[in-house]
Coordinates of C-alpha atoms in Angstrom, one line a residue:
M825 CA 77.8 121.3 109.7
S826 CA 77.1 119.7 106.4
A827 CA 79.5 119.3 103.5
T828 CA 77.6 121.8 101.4
Q829 CA 77.7 124.4 104.2
V830 CA 81.5 123.9 104.5
R831 CA 81.9 124.4 100.8
E832 CA 79.9 127.6 100.9
D833 CA 81.8 128.9 103.9
Y834 CA 85.0 128.0 102.0
T835 CA 83.7 130.0 99.0
K836 CA 82.8 132.9 101.1
D837 CA 86.2 132.8 102.8
G838 CA 87.9 132.8 99.5
A839 CA 85.9 135.7 98.3
R840 CA 86.4 137.5 101.6
E841 CA 90.2 137.0 101.6
G842 CA 90.4 138.6 98.1
T843 CA 93.0 137.6 95.6
F844 CA 95.7 135.0 96.2
R845 CA 98.2 137.8 96.4
K846 CA 97.3 138.2 100.0
L847 CA 97.7 134.5 100.9
T848 CA 100.9 132.5 100.9
C849 CA 101.1 129.1 99.3
E850 CA 101.2 127.4 102.6
E851 CA 98.0 129.2 103.8
R852 CA 96.1 128.3 100.7
R853 CA 97.2 124.7 100.9
E854 CA 96.3 124.4 104.6
K855 CA 92.9 126.0 104.0
K856 CA 92.2 123.6 101.1
I857 CA 93.2 120.5 103.1
E858 CA 91.1 121.6 106.1
N859 CA 88.0 122.0 104.1
I860 CA 88.5 118.7 102.3
I861 CA 88.9 116.9 105.6
Y862 CA 85.6 118.4 106.8
I863 CA 83.8 117.4 103.6
C864 CA 85.2 113.8 103.9
W865 CA 84.1 113.6 107.5
E866 CA 80.5 114.8 106.8
G867 CA 80.3 112.4 103.8
F868 CA 81.3 109.4 105.9
T869 CA 79.1 110.2 108.9
D870 CA 75.8 111.4 107.5
D871 CA 73.3 109.4 105.5
S872 CA 74.6 110.5 102.1
G873 CA 77.5 108.0 102.3
I874 CA 80.8 107.8 100.6
G875 CA 79.6 108.7 97.1
T876 CA 78.3 112.0 98.3
A877 CA 81.6 112.7 100.0
L878 CA 83.5 112.0 96.9
I879 CA 81.2 114.2 94.8
E880 CA 81.6 117.0 97.4
I881 CA 85.4 116.6 97.2
F882 CA 85.4 116.9 93.4
C883 CA 83.1 119.9 93.6
V884 CA 85.5 121.7 95.9
I885 CA 88.5 120.8 93.8
N886 CA 86.7 121.9 90.6
W887 CA 85.6 125.1 92.3
R888 CA 89.2 125.7 93.4
V889 CA 90.5 125.1 89.9
R890 CA 88.0 127.4 88.3
S891 CA 88.6 130.0 91.1
S892 CA 92.4 129.8 90.5
E893 CA 91.9 130.2 86.8
S894 CA 89.6 133.2 87.2
E895 CA 91.9 134.8 89.8
T896 CA 94.9 134.2 87.6
A897 CA 93.1 135.9 84.7
E898 CA 92.1 138.7 87.0
L899 CA 95.7 139.2 88.1
W900 CA 96.9 139.3 84.5
R901 CA 94.1 141.9 83.7
I902 CA 95.2 144.0 86.7
E903 CA 98.9 143.7 85.7
E904 CA 98.1 144.8 82.1
S905 CA 95.9 147.7 83.2
E906 CA 98.7 148.7 85.7
N907 CA 101.3 148.7 82.9
S908 CA 98.9 150.6 80.6
R909 CA 98.2 153.2 83.4
R910 CA 101.9 153.6 84.1
K911 CA 102.7 154.0 80.4
N912 CA 100.0 156.6 79.9
G913 CA 101.2 158.4 83.0
G914 CA 104.7 158.7 81.6
I915 CA 106.4 155.8 83.4
W916 CA 108.4 153.6 81.1
S917 CA 107.1 150.1 81.6
S918 CA 109.0 146.8 82.0
T919 CA 109.4 144.2 84.7
G920 CA 112.3 142.7 86.1
V921 CA 114.7 140.5 87.8
V922 CA 115.6 137.0 87.0
D923 CA 113.8 133.8 88.0
D924 CA 116.8 132.5 89.8
C925 CA 116.8 135.6 92.1
C926 CA 113.1 135.4 92.9
Y927 CA 113.7 132.7 95.6
T928 CA 116.5 134.5 97.4
G929 CA 114.3 137.0 99.2
L930 CA 114.8 140.1 97.1
I931 CA 112.5 143.0 98.0
R932 CA 111.6 145.8 95.7
Y933 CA 110.1 149.2 96.5
M934 CA 106.7 150.2 95.0
H935 CA 106.4 153.7 93.7
P936 CA 103.8 155.9 95.5
S937 CA 100.4 156.3 93.9
D938 CA 98.9 159.7 93.0
D939 CA 96.5 159.5 95.9
E940 CA 99.3 158.9 98.4
L941 CA 101.3 161.8 97.0
R942 CA 98.2 164.0 97.2
D943 CA 97.6 163.0 100.8
L944 CA 101.2 163.7 101.8
A945 CA 101.3 167.0 100.1
G946 CA 97.8 168.1 101.3
I947 CA 96.4 168.6 97.8
R948 CA 92.6 168.6 97.7
K949 CA 90.7 167.2 94.8
D950 CA 88.1 169.5 93.2
F951 CA 85.4 167.8 91.2
Y952 CA 82.6 168.9 89.0
R953 CA 79.9 167.2 87.0
P954 CA 79.8 168.2 83.3
K955 CA 76.6 169.1 81.6
G956 CA 74.5 166.1 80.8
K957 CA 75.1 162.7 82.0
G958 CA 78.6 161.9 83.0
R959 CA 81.0 161.1 85.8
F960 CA 82.5 163.6 88.1
Q961 CA 85.8 164.9 86.6
D962 CA 88.8 166.5 88.3
V963 CA 89.3 170.1 87.6
K964 CA 93.0 169.7 87.5
N965 CA 94.9 167.1 85.5
P966 CA 94.9 164.1 87.8
S967 CA 98.0 162.5 86.2
T968 CA 100.4 165.4 86.7
F969 CA 100.7 167.7 89.7
H970 CA 103.5 169.2 91.7
V971 CA 104.5 168.2 95.2
P972 CA 107.2 169.5 97.5
K973 CA 110.6 167.8 97.3
D974 CA 111.0 167.6 101.0
L975 CA 108.1 165.1 101.5
E976 CA 109.1 162.2 103.8
I977 CA 107.9 159.3 101.7
R978 CA 108.2 155.8 103.1
L979 CA 107.9 153.3 100.2
E980 CA 106.1 150.0 100.6
T981 CA 108.0 146.9 99.9
V982 CA 107.0 143.7 98.2
K983 CA 108.9 140.5 97.4
V984 CA 110.1 139.9 93.9
T985 CA 108.1 137.1 92.3
S986 CA 108.8 135.0 89.3
I987 CA 105.6 136.1 87.5
E988 CA 107.0 139.6 87.2
V989 CA 110.2 138.8 85.4
R990 CA 109.2 137.5 82.0
H991 CA 108.4 140.7 80.2
L992 CA 111.6 142.7 80.6
K993 CA 113.4 143.7 77.4
F994 CA 116.7 142.0 78.4
Y995 CA 115.3 139.0 80.2
P996 CA 115.6 136.7 77.2
E997 CA 119.3 137.6 76.8
Y998 CA 119.9 137.0 80.5
H999 CA 118.0 133.7 80.4
W1000 CA 119.9 132.4 77.4
A1001 CA 123.3 133.5 78.7
V1002 CA 122.9 132.1 82.2
D1003 CA 121.2 128.9 81.2
F1004 CA 123.4 128.1 78.3
T1005 CA 126.5 128.7 80.4
L1006 CA 125.1 126.5 83.1
Y1007 CA 124.6 123.7 80.6
A1008 CA 128.1 124.2 79.2
I1009 CA 129.6 124.0 82.7
I1010 CA 127.7 120.7 83.3
I1011 CA 128.9 119.3 80.1
Y1012 CA 132.4 120.5 80.9
I1013 CA 132.4 118.8 84.3
A1014 CA 131.1 115.5 82.8
T1015 CA 133.7 115.7 80.0
E1016 CA 136.5 116.3 82.6
I1017 CA 135.4 113.3 84.6
Y1018 CA 135.3 111.2 81.4
Y1019 CA 138.8 112.3 80.4
G1020 CA 140.1 111.7 83.9
L1021 CA 138.8 108.1 83.9
V1022 CA 139.2 107.0 80.3
N1023 CA 141.9 109.3 79.0
P1024 CA 141.1 109.1 75.2
L1025 CA 143.8 110.1 72.8
N1026 CA 142.1 111.0 69.5
E1027 CA 138.7 112.2 70.6
M1028 CA 137.4 115.8 70.1
N1029 CA 136.6 117.5 73.3
L1030 CA 133.0 118.5 73.0
S1031 CA 133.0 120.8 76.0
V1032 CA 135.3 123.2 74.3
F1033 CA 132.6 124.0 71.7
W1034 CA 130.0 124.5 74.4
C1035 CA 132.3 126.9 76.3
L1036 CA 133.1 128.8 73.1
L1037 CA 129.4 129.2 72.2
S1038 CA 128.7 130.4 75.8
L1039 CA 131.6 132.9 75.6
M1040 CA 130.3 134.3 72.3
M1041 CA 126.8 134.6 73.8
C1042 CA 128.1 136.5 76.9
L1043 CA 130.2 138.8 74.7
S1044 CA 127.2 139.5 72.5
V1045 CA 125.1 140.4 75.5
L1046 CA 127.8 142.8 76.8
G1047 CA 127.9 144.3 73.3
K1048 CA 124.2 144.9 73.3
L1049 CA 124.3 146.6 76.6
T1050 CA 127.2 148.8 75.5
A1051 CA 125.4 149.6 72.2
I1052 CA 122.6 151.3 74.3
Y1053 CA 125.0 154.1 75.1
F1054 CA 125.5 154.8 71.4
R1055 CA 121.8 155.4 70.5
G1056 CA 120.1 158.7 70.9
D1057 CA 121.3 162.0 72.2
E1058 CA 120.4 161.4 75.9
V1059 CA 123.5 159.4 76.6
M1060 CA 126.3 161.6 75.3
G1061 CA 128.1 161.4 78.6
E1062 CA 128.0 157.6 78.7
R1063 CA 129.1 157.5 75.0
S1064 CA 132.1 159.7 75.7
M1065 CA 133.0 157.6 78.8
C1066 CA 133.0 154.4 76.6
L1067 CA 135.2 156.1 74.0
V1068 CA 137.7 157.4 76.5
M1069 CA 137.9 154.1 78.4
G1070 CA 138.3 152.1 75.1
T1071 CA 141.1 154.4 74.0
G1072 CA 142.8 154.0 77.4
Y1073 CA 142.5 150.3 77.3
L1074 CA 143.9 150.2 73.8
L1075 CA 147.0 152.1 74.9
M1076 CA 147.3 149.9 78.1
A1077 CA 147.1 146.7 76.1
M1078 CA 149.8 147.8 73.7
I1079 CA 152.1 148.6 76.6
I1080 CA 151.4 145.3 78.3
L1081 CA 152.0 143.3 75.1
I1082 CA 155.6 144.7 74.8
V1083 CA 156.4 143.7 78.4
S1084 CA 158.9 140.8 78.5
E1085 CA 157.5 137.4 79.6
D1086 CA 160.2 137.4 82.3
N1087 CA 158.1 139.9 84.1
L1088 CA 154.5 139.1 82.9
E1089 CA 154.0 135.5 81.8
V1090 CA 150.9 135.8 79.6
G1091 CA 152.5 133.6 77.0
V1092 CA 151.8 135.7 73.9
D1093 CA 155.4 135.7 72.6
S1094 CA 155.9 132.0 73.0
A1095 CA 152.5 131.4 71.4
Y1096 CA 153.3 133.6 68.4
Q1097 CA 156.7 131.9 68.0
S1098 CA 155.2 128.4 68.0
F1099 CA 152.4 129.5 65.6
H1100 CA 154.9 131.1 63.2
D1101 CA 157.3 128.2 63.1
N1102 CA 154.6 125.5 62.6
A1103 CA 152.7 127.6 60.1
S1104 CA 155.8 128.3 58.0
A1105 CA 156.6 124.6 58.0
F1106 CA 153.1 123.8 56.9
L1107 CA 153.2 126.3 54.1
K1108 CA 156.5 125.0 52.9
T1109 CA 155.2 121.4 52.6
Q1110 CA 152.4 122.8 50.4
G1111 CA 155.0 124.3 48.1
L1112 CA 154.4 127.9 49.2
D1113 CA 157.5 130.1 49.8
S1114 CA 156.5 132.2 52.8
S1115 CA 158.3 133.7 55.8
G1116 CA 155.2 133.3 58.0
P1117 CA 151.4 134.1 58.1
A1118 CA 151.7 137.6 59.7
S1119 CA 154.2 139.8 61.5
K1120 CA 154.3 140.0 65.3
L1121 CA 153.4 143.7 65.1
I1122 CA 150.2 143.1 63.2
V1123 CA 149.3 140.2 65.6
K1124 CA 149.8 142.2 68.7
F1125 CA 148.0 145.2 67.4
T1126 CA 145.0 143.0 66.5
I1127 CA 145.1 141.6 70.1
A1128 CA 145.3 145.1 71.5
V1129 CA 142.2 146.2 69.5
C1130 CA 140.3 143.2 70.7
C1131 CA 141.3 144.1 74.3
A1132 CA 140.1 147.7 73.8
F1133 CA 136.6 146.5 72.7
L1134 CA 136.5 144.1 75.7
G1135 CA 137.5 146.9 78.0
T1136 CA 134.7 149.0 76.6
F1137 CA 132.3 146.2 77.3
F1138 CA 133.5 146.0 80.9
T1139 CA 133.4 149.7 81.6
F1140 CA 129.9 150.3 82.9
P1141 CA 129.5 146.8 84.4
G1142 CA 132.6 147.7 86.5
I1143 CA 131.2 151.0 87.6
R1144 CA 127.9 149.4 88.4
V1145 CA 129.5 146.6 90.5
S1146 CA 131.6 149.3 92.3
K1147 CA 128.4 151.2 93.2
M1148 CA 126.7 148.1 94.5
F1149 CA 129.8 147.1 96.4
W1150 CA 129.8 150.3 98.5
D1151 CA 126.0 150.2 98.9
S1152 CA 126.2 146.6 100.1
L1153 CA 128.8 147.5 102.7
K1154 CA 126.5 150.2 104.0
Y1155 CA 123.6 147.9 104.4
C1156 CA 125.5 145.1 106.1
E1157 CA 126.8 147.1 109.1
G1158 CA 127.5 144.8 112.0
Q1159 CA 127.7 141.7 109.9
L1160 CA 131.5 141.2 109.9
F1161 CA 131.4 137.8 108.3
L1162 CA 129.3 139.0 105.3
K1163 CA 131.4 142.1 105.0
F1164 CA 134.6 140.0 104.8
W1165 CA 133.3 138.0 101.9
I1166 CA 132.0 141.1 100.1
N1167 CA 135.4 142.8 100.4
L1168 CA 137.2 139.6 99.4
S1169 CA 135.1 139.2 96.2
Y1170 CA 135.9 142.8 95.3
I1171 CA 139.7 142.6 95.8
L1172 CA 140.2 139.0 94.5
P1173 CA 140.5 139.9 90.8
F1174 CA 143.4 142.2 91.7
V1175 CA 145.1 139.4 93.7
L1176 CA 144.7 137.0 90.7
T1177 CA 146.1 139.6 88.3
L1178 CA 149.3 139.7 90.4
L1179 CA 149.7 135.9 90.1
W1180 CA 150.6 136.4 86.5
V1181 CA 153.4 138.8 87.4
K1182 CA 156.4 136.5 87.5
P1183 CA 158.4 138.2 90.3
I1184 CA 155.4 138.3 92.6
G1185 CA 153.6 135.0 91.6
R1186 CA 155.8 132.2 90.3
E1187 CA 159.1 133.5 91.8
L1188 CA 157.4 133.7 95.2
F1189 CA 155.5 130.4 95.2
A1190 CA 157.4 128.1 92.8
R1191 CA 161.0 129.1 93.2
I1192 CA 163.6 128.4 95.9
P1193 CA 164.3 131.7 97.8
I1194 CA 167.8 133.1 97.3
G1195 CA 170.2 132.2 100.1
T1196 CA 168.2 129.3 101.4
G1197 CA 168.6 125.6 100.6
G1198 CA 164.9 124.7 101.3
E1199 CA 162.2 123.5 98.9
P1200 CA 159.8 125.9 97.1
L1201 CA 156.3 126.2 98.3
M1202 CA 154.9 124.4 95.3
T1203 CA 156.0 123.1 91.9
D1204 CA 155.3 125.0 88.6
S1205 CA 152.5 122.6 87.7
A1206 CA 150.9 123.1 91.2
F1207 CA 151.2 126.8 90.8
E1208 CA 149.3 126.7 87.5
S1209 CA 146.6 124.6 89.1
L1210 CA 146.4 127.1 92.0
R1211 CA 145.6 129.9 89.5
F1212 CA 142.8 127.8 88.0
H1213 CA 141.3 127.0 91.4
L1214 CA 141.4 130.6 92.5
V1215 CA 139.7 131.8 89.4
I1216 CA 136.9 129.3 89.9
F1217 CA 136.7 130.3 93.6
M1218 CA 136.3 134.0 92.6
V1219 CA 133.5 133.2 90.2
V1220 CA 131.6 131.0 92.7
L1221 CA 132.0 133.7 95.3
R1222 CA 130.6 136.4 93.0
V1223 CA 127.7 134.2 92.1
V1224 CA 126.9 133.4 95.7
L1225 CA 127.0 137.1 96.7
M1226 CA 124.9 138.2 93.8
P1227 CA 121.6 138.5 95.8
W1228 CA 123.2 140.9 98.3
F1229 CA 124.5 143.1 95.5
L1230 CA 121.2 143.2 93.7
Q1231 CA 119.4 144.0 97.0
A1232 CA 121.8 146.8 97.5
F1233 CA 120.8 148.1 94.1
L1234 CA 117.1 147.9 94.9
N1235 CA 117.6 149.8 98.1
V1236 CA 118.7 152.8 96.1
A1237 CA 115.0 153.6 95.5
Q1238 CA 114.4 154.7 99.1
D1239 CA 117.9 156.3 99.2
K1240 CA 117.0 158.6 96.3
L1241 CA 113.9 159.9 98.1
N1242 CA 115.8 160.4 101.3
E1243 CA 118.4 162.5 99.3
Q1244 CA 115.6 164.4 97.7
I1245 CA 114.4 165.7 101.1
K1246 CA 117.5 167.9 101.3
E1247 CA 116.5 169.7 98.1
A1248 CA 114.3 172.7 97.8
G1249 CA 111.5 173.3 95.3
R1250 CA 108.7 171.2 93.9
I1251 CA 108.7 168.2 91.6
L1252 CA 106.1 166.4 89.4
N1253 CA 104.4 163.3 90.8
T1254 CA 105.4 161.4 87.7
E1255 CA 109.1 162.3 88.2
I1256 CA 109.0 160.8 91.7
Q1257 CA 107.2 157.7 90.3
K1258 CA 109.8 157.4 87.5
K1259 CA 112.6 157.7 90.0
V1260 CA 111.4 154.9 92.1
A1261 CA 110.0 152.6 89.4
G1262 CA 113.1 153.0 87.3
I1263 CA 115.2 151.2 89.9
Y1264 CA 113.2 148.0 89.8
Y1265 CA 112.7 148.1 86.0
Y1266 CA 116.4 148.3 85.5
L1267 CA 117.2 145.3 87.6
C1268 CA 117.6 142.7 84.9
I1269 CA 120.1 144.9 83.1
V1270 CA 122.0 145.3 86.4
A1271 CA 122.0 141.5 86.8
L1272 CA 123.5 141.1 83.4
Q1273 CA 126.2 143.7 84.1
Y1274 CA 127.1 141.9 87.3
I1275 CA 127.1 138.3 86.0
A1276 CA 128.2 138.5 82.3
P1277 CA 131.8 139.7 82.9
V1278 CA 132.3 137.0 85.6
L1279 CA 131.1 134.3 83.2
V1280 CA 133.5 135.6 80.5
C1281 CA 136.4 135.1 83.0
L1282 CA 135.2 131.6 83.9
L1283 CA 134.8 130.4 80.3
C1284 CA 138.2 131.8 79.3
C1285 CA 139.8 130.0 82.3
L1286 CA 138.1 126.7 81.4
M1287 CA 139.3 126.9 77.8
Y1288 CA 142.8 128.0 79.0
K1289 CA 143.0 124.8 81.1
T1290 CA 141.6 122.4 78.5
L1291 CA 143.1 123.7 75.2
G1292 CA 146.3 124.7 77.0
G1293 CA 146.9 121.2 78.3
G1294 CA 146.5 122.1 82.0
S1295 CA 145.5 120.0 84.9
W1296 CA 143.4 120.4 88.0
L1297 CA 145.8 118.2 90.0
G1298 CA 149.1 119.8 89.2
S1299 CA 150.4 117.6 86.3
Y1300 CA 150.7 120.6 84.0
F1301 CA 153.9 120.3 82.2
D1302 CA 153.6 116.5 81.9
S1303 CA 150.4 117.0 79.9
I1304 CA 152.0 119.7 77.8
E1305 CA 154.9 117.4 76.9
A1306 CA 152.4 114.7 76.0
V1307 CA 150.5 117.0 73.7
E1308 CA 153.5 118.5 72.0
R1309 CA 155.8 115.4 71.9
P1310 CA 157.3 115.1 68.4
D1311 CA 156.8 112.0 66.2
P1312 CA 159.6 109.4 66.8
S1313 CA 160.3 109.2 63.1
G1314 CA 161.3 112.9 63.0
T1315 CA 158.5 113.8 60.5
T1316 CA 155.3 115.7 61.1
P1317 CA 151.9 114.8 59.6
A1318 CA 152.2 117.8 57.3
S1319 CA 155.2 116.2 55.5
F1320 CA 153.0 113.4 54.2
L1321 CA 150.3 115.7 52.9
P1322 CA 151.3 115.9 49.2
E1323 CA 151.4 112.1 48.8
T1324 CA 147.8 111.5 50.0
D1325 CA 146.2 112.7 46.7
A1326 CA 147.3 109.6 44.9
I1327 CA 147.5 106.9 47.4
K1328 CA 145.0 107.6 50.2
P1329 CA 141.3 108.2 50.3
A1330 CA 139.8 111.6 50.8
T1331 CA 138.8 110.9 54.3
E1332 CA 142.4 110.1 55.3
H1333 CA 143.5 113.2 53.4
F1334 CA 141.1 115.3 55.5
A1335 CA 142.3 113.6 58.7
I1336 CA 145.9 114.3 58.0
A1337 CA 145.1 117.9 57.1
L1338 CA 143.3 118.2 60.4
A1339 CA 146.3 116.8 62.2
S1340 CA 148.5 119.3 60.4
L1341 CA 146.3 122.1 61.7
K1342 CA 146.6 120.7 65.2
Q1343 CA 150.4 121.0 64.8
V1344 CA 149.9 124.7 63.9
F1345 CA 147.4 125.5 66.6
N1346 CA 148.9 123.4 69.3
A1347 CA 148.7 123.7 73.1
T1348 CA 151.3 126.4 73.3
V1349 CA 149.3 128.7 70.9
F1350 CA 146.0 128.1 72.8
R1351 CA 147.8 128.6 76.1
G1352 CA 149.0 132.0 75.0
I1353 CA 145.6 133.0 73.6
F1354 CA 143.4 132.0 76.4
G1355 CA 146.0 132.6 79.1
F1356 CA 146.2 136.2 78.1
A1357 CA 142.4 136.4 77.7
T1358 CA 142.0 135.1 81.2
W1359 CA 144.5 137.5 82.7
W1360 CA 143.1 140.5 80.7
C1361 CA 139.5 139.7 81.9
L1362 CA 140.7 139.6 85.5
F1363 CA 142.6 142.8 85.0
L1364 CA 139.5 144.5 83.5
L1365 CA 137.3 143.3 86.5
F1366 CA 139.8 145.1 88.8
A1367 CA 140.5 148.1 86.6
S1368 CA 136.8 148.9 85.8
S1369 CA 135.9 148.5 89.5
A1370 CA 138.7 150.8 90.5
V1371 CA 137.7 153.4 87.9
G1372 CA 134.1 153.1 89.2
S1373 CA 135.3 153.7 92.8
V1374 CA 137.2 156.8 91.7
Y1375 CA 134.3 158.0 89.6
L1376 CA 131.8 157.6 92.4
S1377 CA 134.2 159.3 94.9
F1378 CA 134.5 162.3 92.5
L1379 CA 130.7 162.5 92.1
T1380 CA 130.2 162.3 95.9
A1381 CA 132.8 165.0 96.5
A1382 CA 131.2 167.2 93.8

């Protein structure tokens, strides 16, 4: 066998195998290496010599490159024509899941074609040739026809690939939210290591700004997803659901904010008191006679309104997660280990919410039991660190289990057709195709609904730890005392502020003004803000999932 013959057989094999979609990467690599070895051997053994062998190698490589380019172009042409065909046939077109999930073995279901539905329903095509030259045309409209609902349709499955995920409407939002949060976490870890080794005193923590930007990005994505339910007349039920849940969360937040911190230690009252005292002192040093920046009633009502908006954002993500939770339990029958972690991830936000209830959390773990002379299970600082660690563990567990939840959502496509068998009557072919294709095309939005609330909880916890003066190792109150330790002279930086206009440069004036603001927005204030935000996000994860379970149970019973 000559090298040229091997190359021709290779070309024929490639043409006979069809597109690369039917060959795996390993098969294509092995086939290419095998032919190159044959070419090299023929080049070294026949009279043509090494030069001919190298030429043949470059010819094969060049042919493979050109073939790959042509086949890639052909794949894109087929994909565009398929999208156009589906759009013309009434199927809304998008693609979807995330690149990160393409390597976890996710499988999607392909909607049945018109020919497959005709064969299952026993519909015969009637053709005629029009007058003059022309192609045969179907007497009936080929794009719309009725089939019985009780057809037993077994859908074909294909793996989700990364080439399919870059055209979905919400893919850029997902990409930015996840990637930016990942970079923020990397910067946060590097900053924490740096602060643990060097312990700088007057340096600005850059990771806080990254976490704040990531938090704003995740909230904006949740806002965009919620805004979908307020557009058009087709989503009146979802819109009413958002309004009802927002009103309920507003009432619940106002009730929670009047609970004493002896029962629920969210730190809002102590944060307001510290902010009020320091702000009043700062205003007095500026010559302004003021009793404080705002009353406690206005501050708490503003916080309650923000909580209501956040609860509205979490409503449908919670319902979606609850549906995927029950579906994932159904599909992992017999896998007790996996079922344990899925149940734990679902119930863990409720357990973390109870850790902020003082009689259940701190009194149980960090106080000496009444009537005993023993030691508490842990110190107050260790208990604070435990809450940080459990929140991180909950987030990591949710992220690890994300492929199972998404696969449970994808399996709904076949379940819908199985439920349709129980119905009587007929249905359009396009309705069946929409029902199946809509599951896959909605996958990126589902991924956002799953991951965005979890990232919000994570970012609030990280800022709660950093800005609140917390510690990962248990030295909580020591760091708080170091942050809020008063000046030995008995004066605050704000007391020197009026003298700086005449005797100090503008840069020092700005530095002292910034130090004064740090006295106003101290660790106690940030601990109250982000401590309550962390607890409220955990509560929303649990509450929205519980509402979703009740809602789905009601629909199932109905």
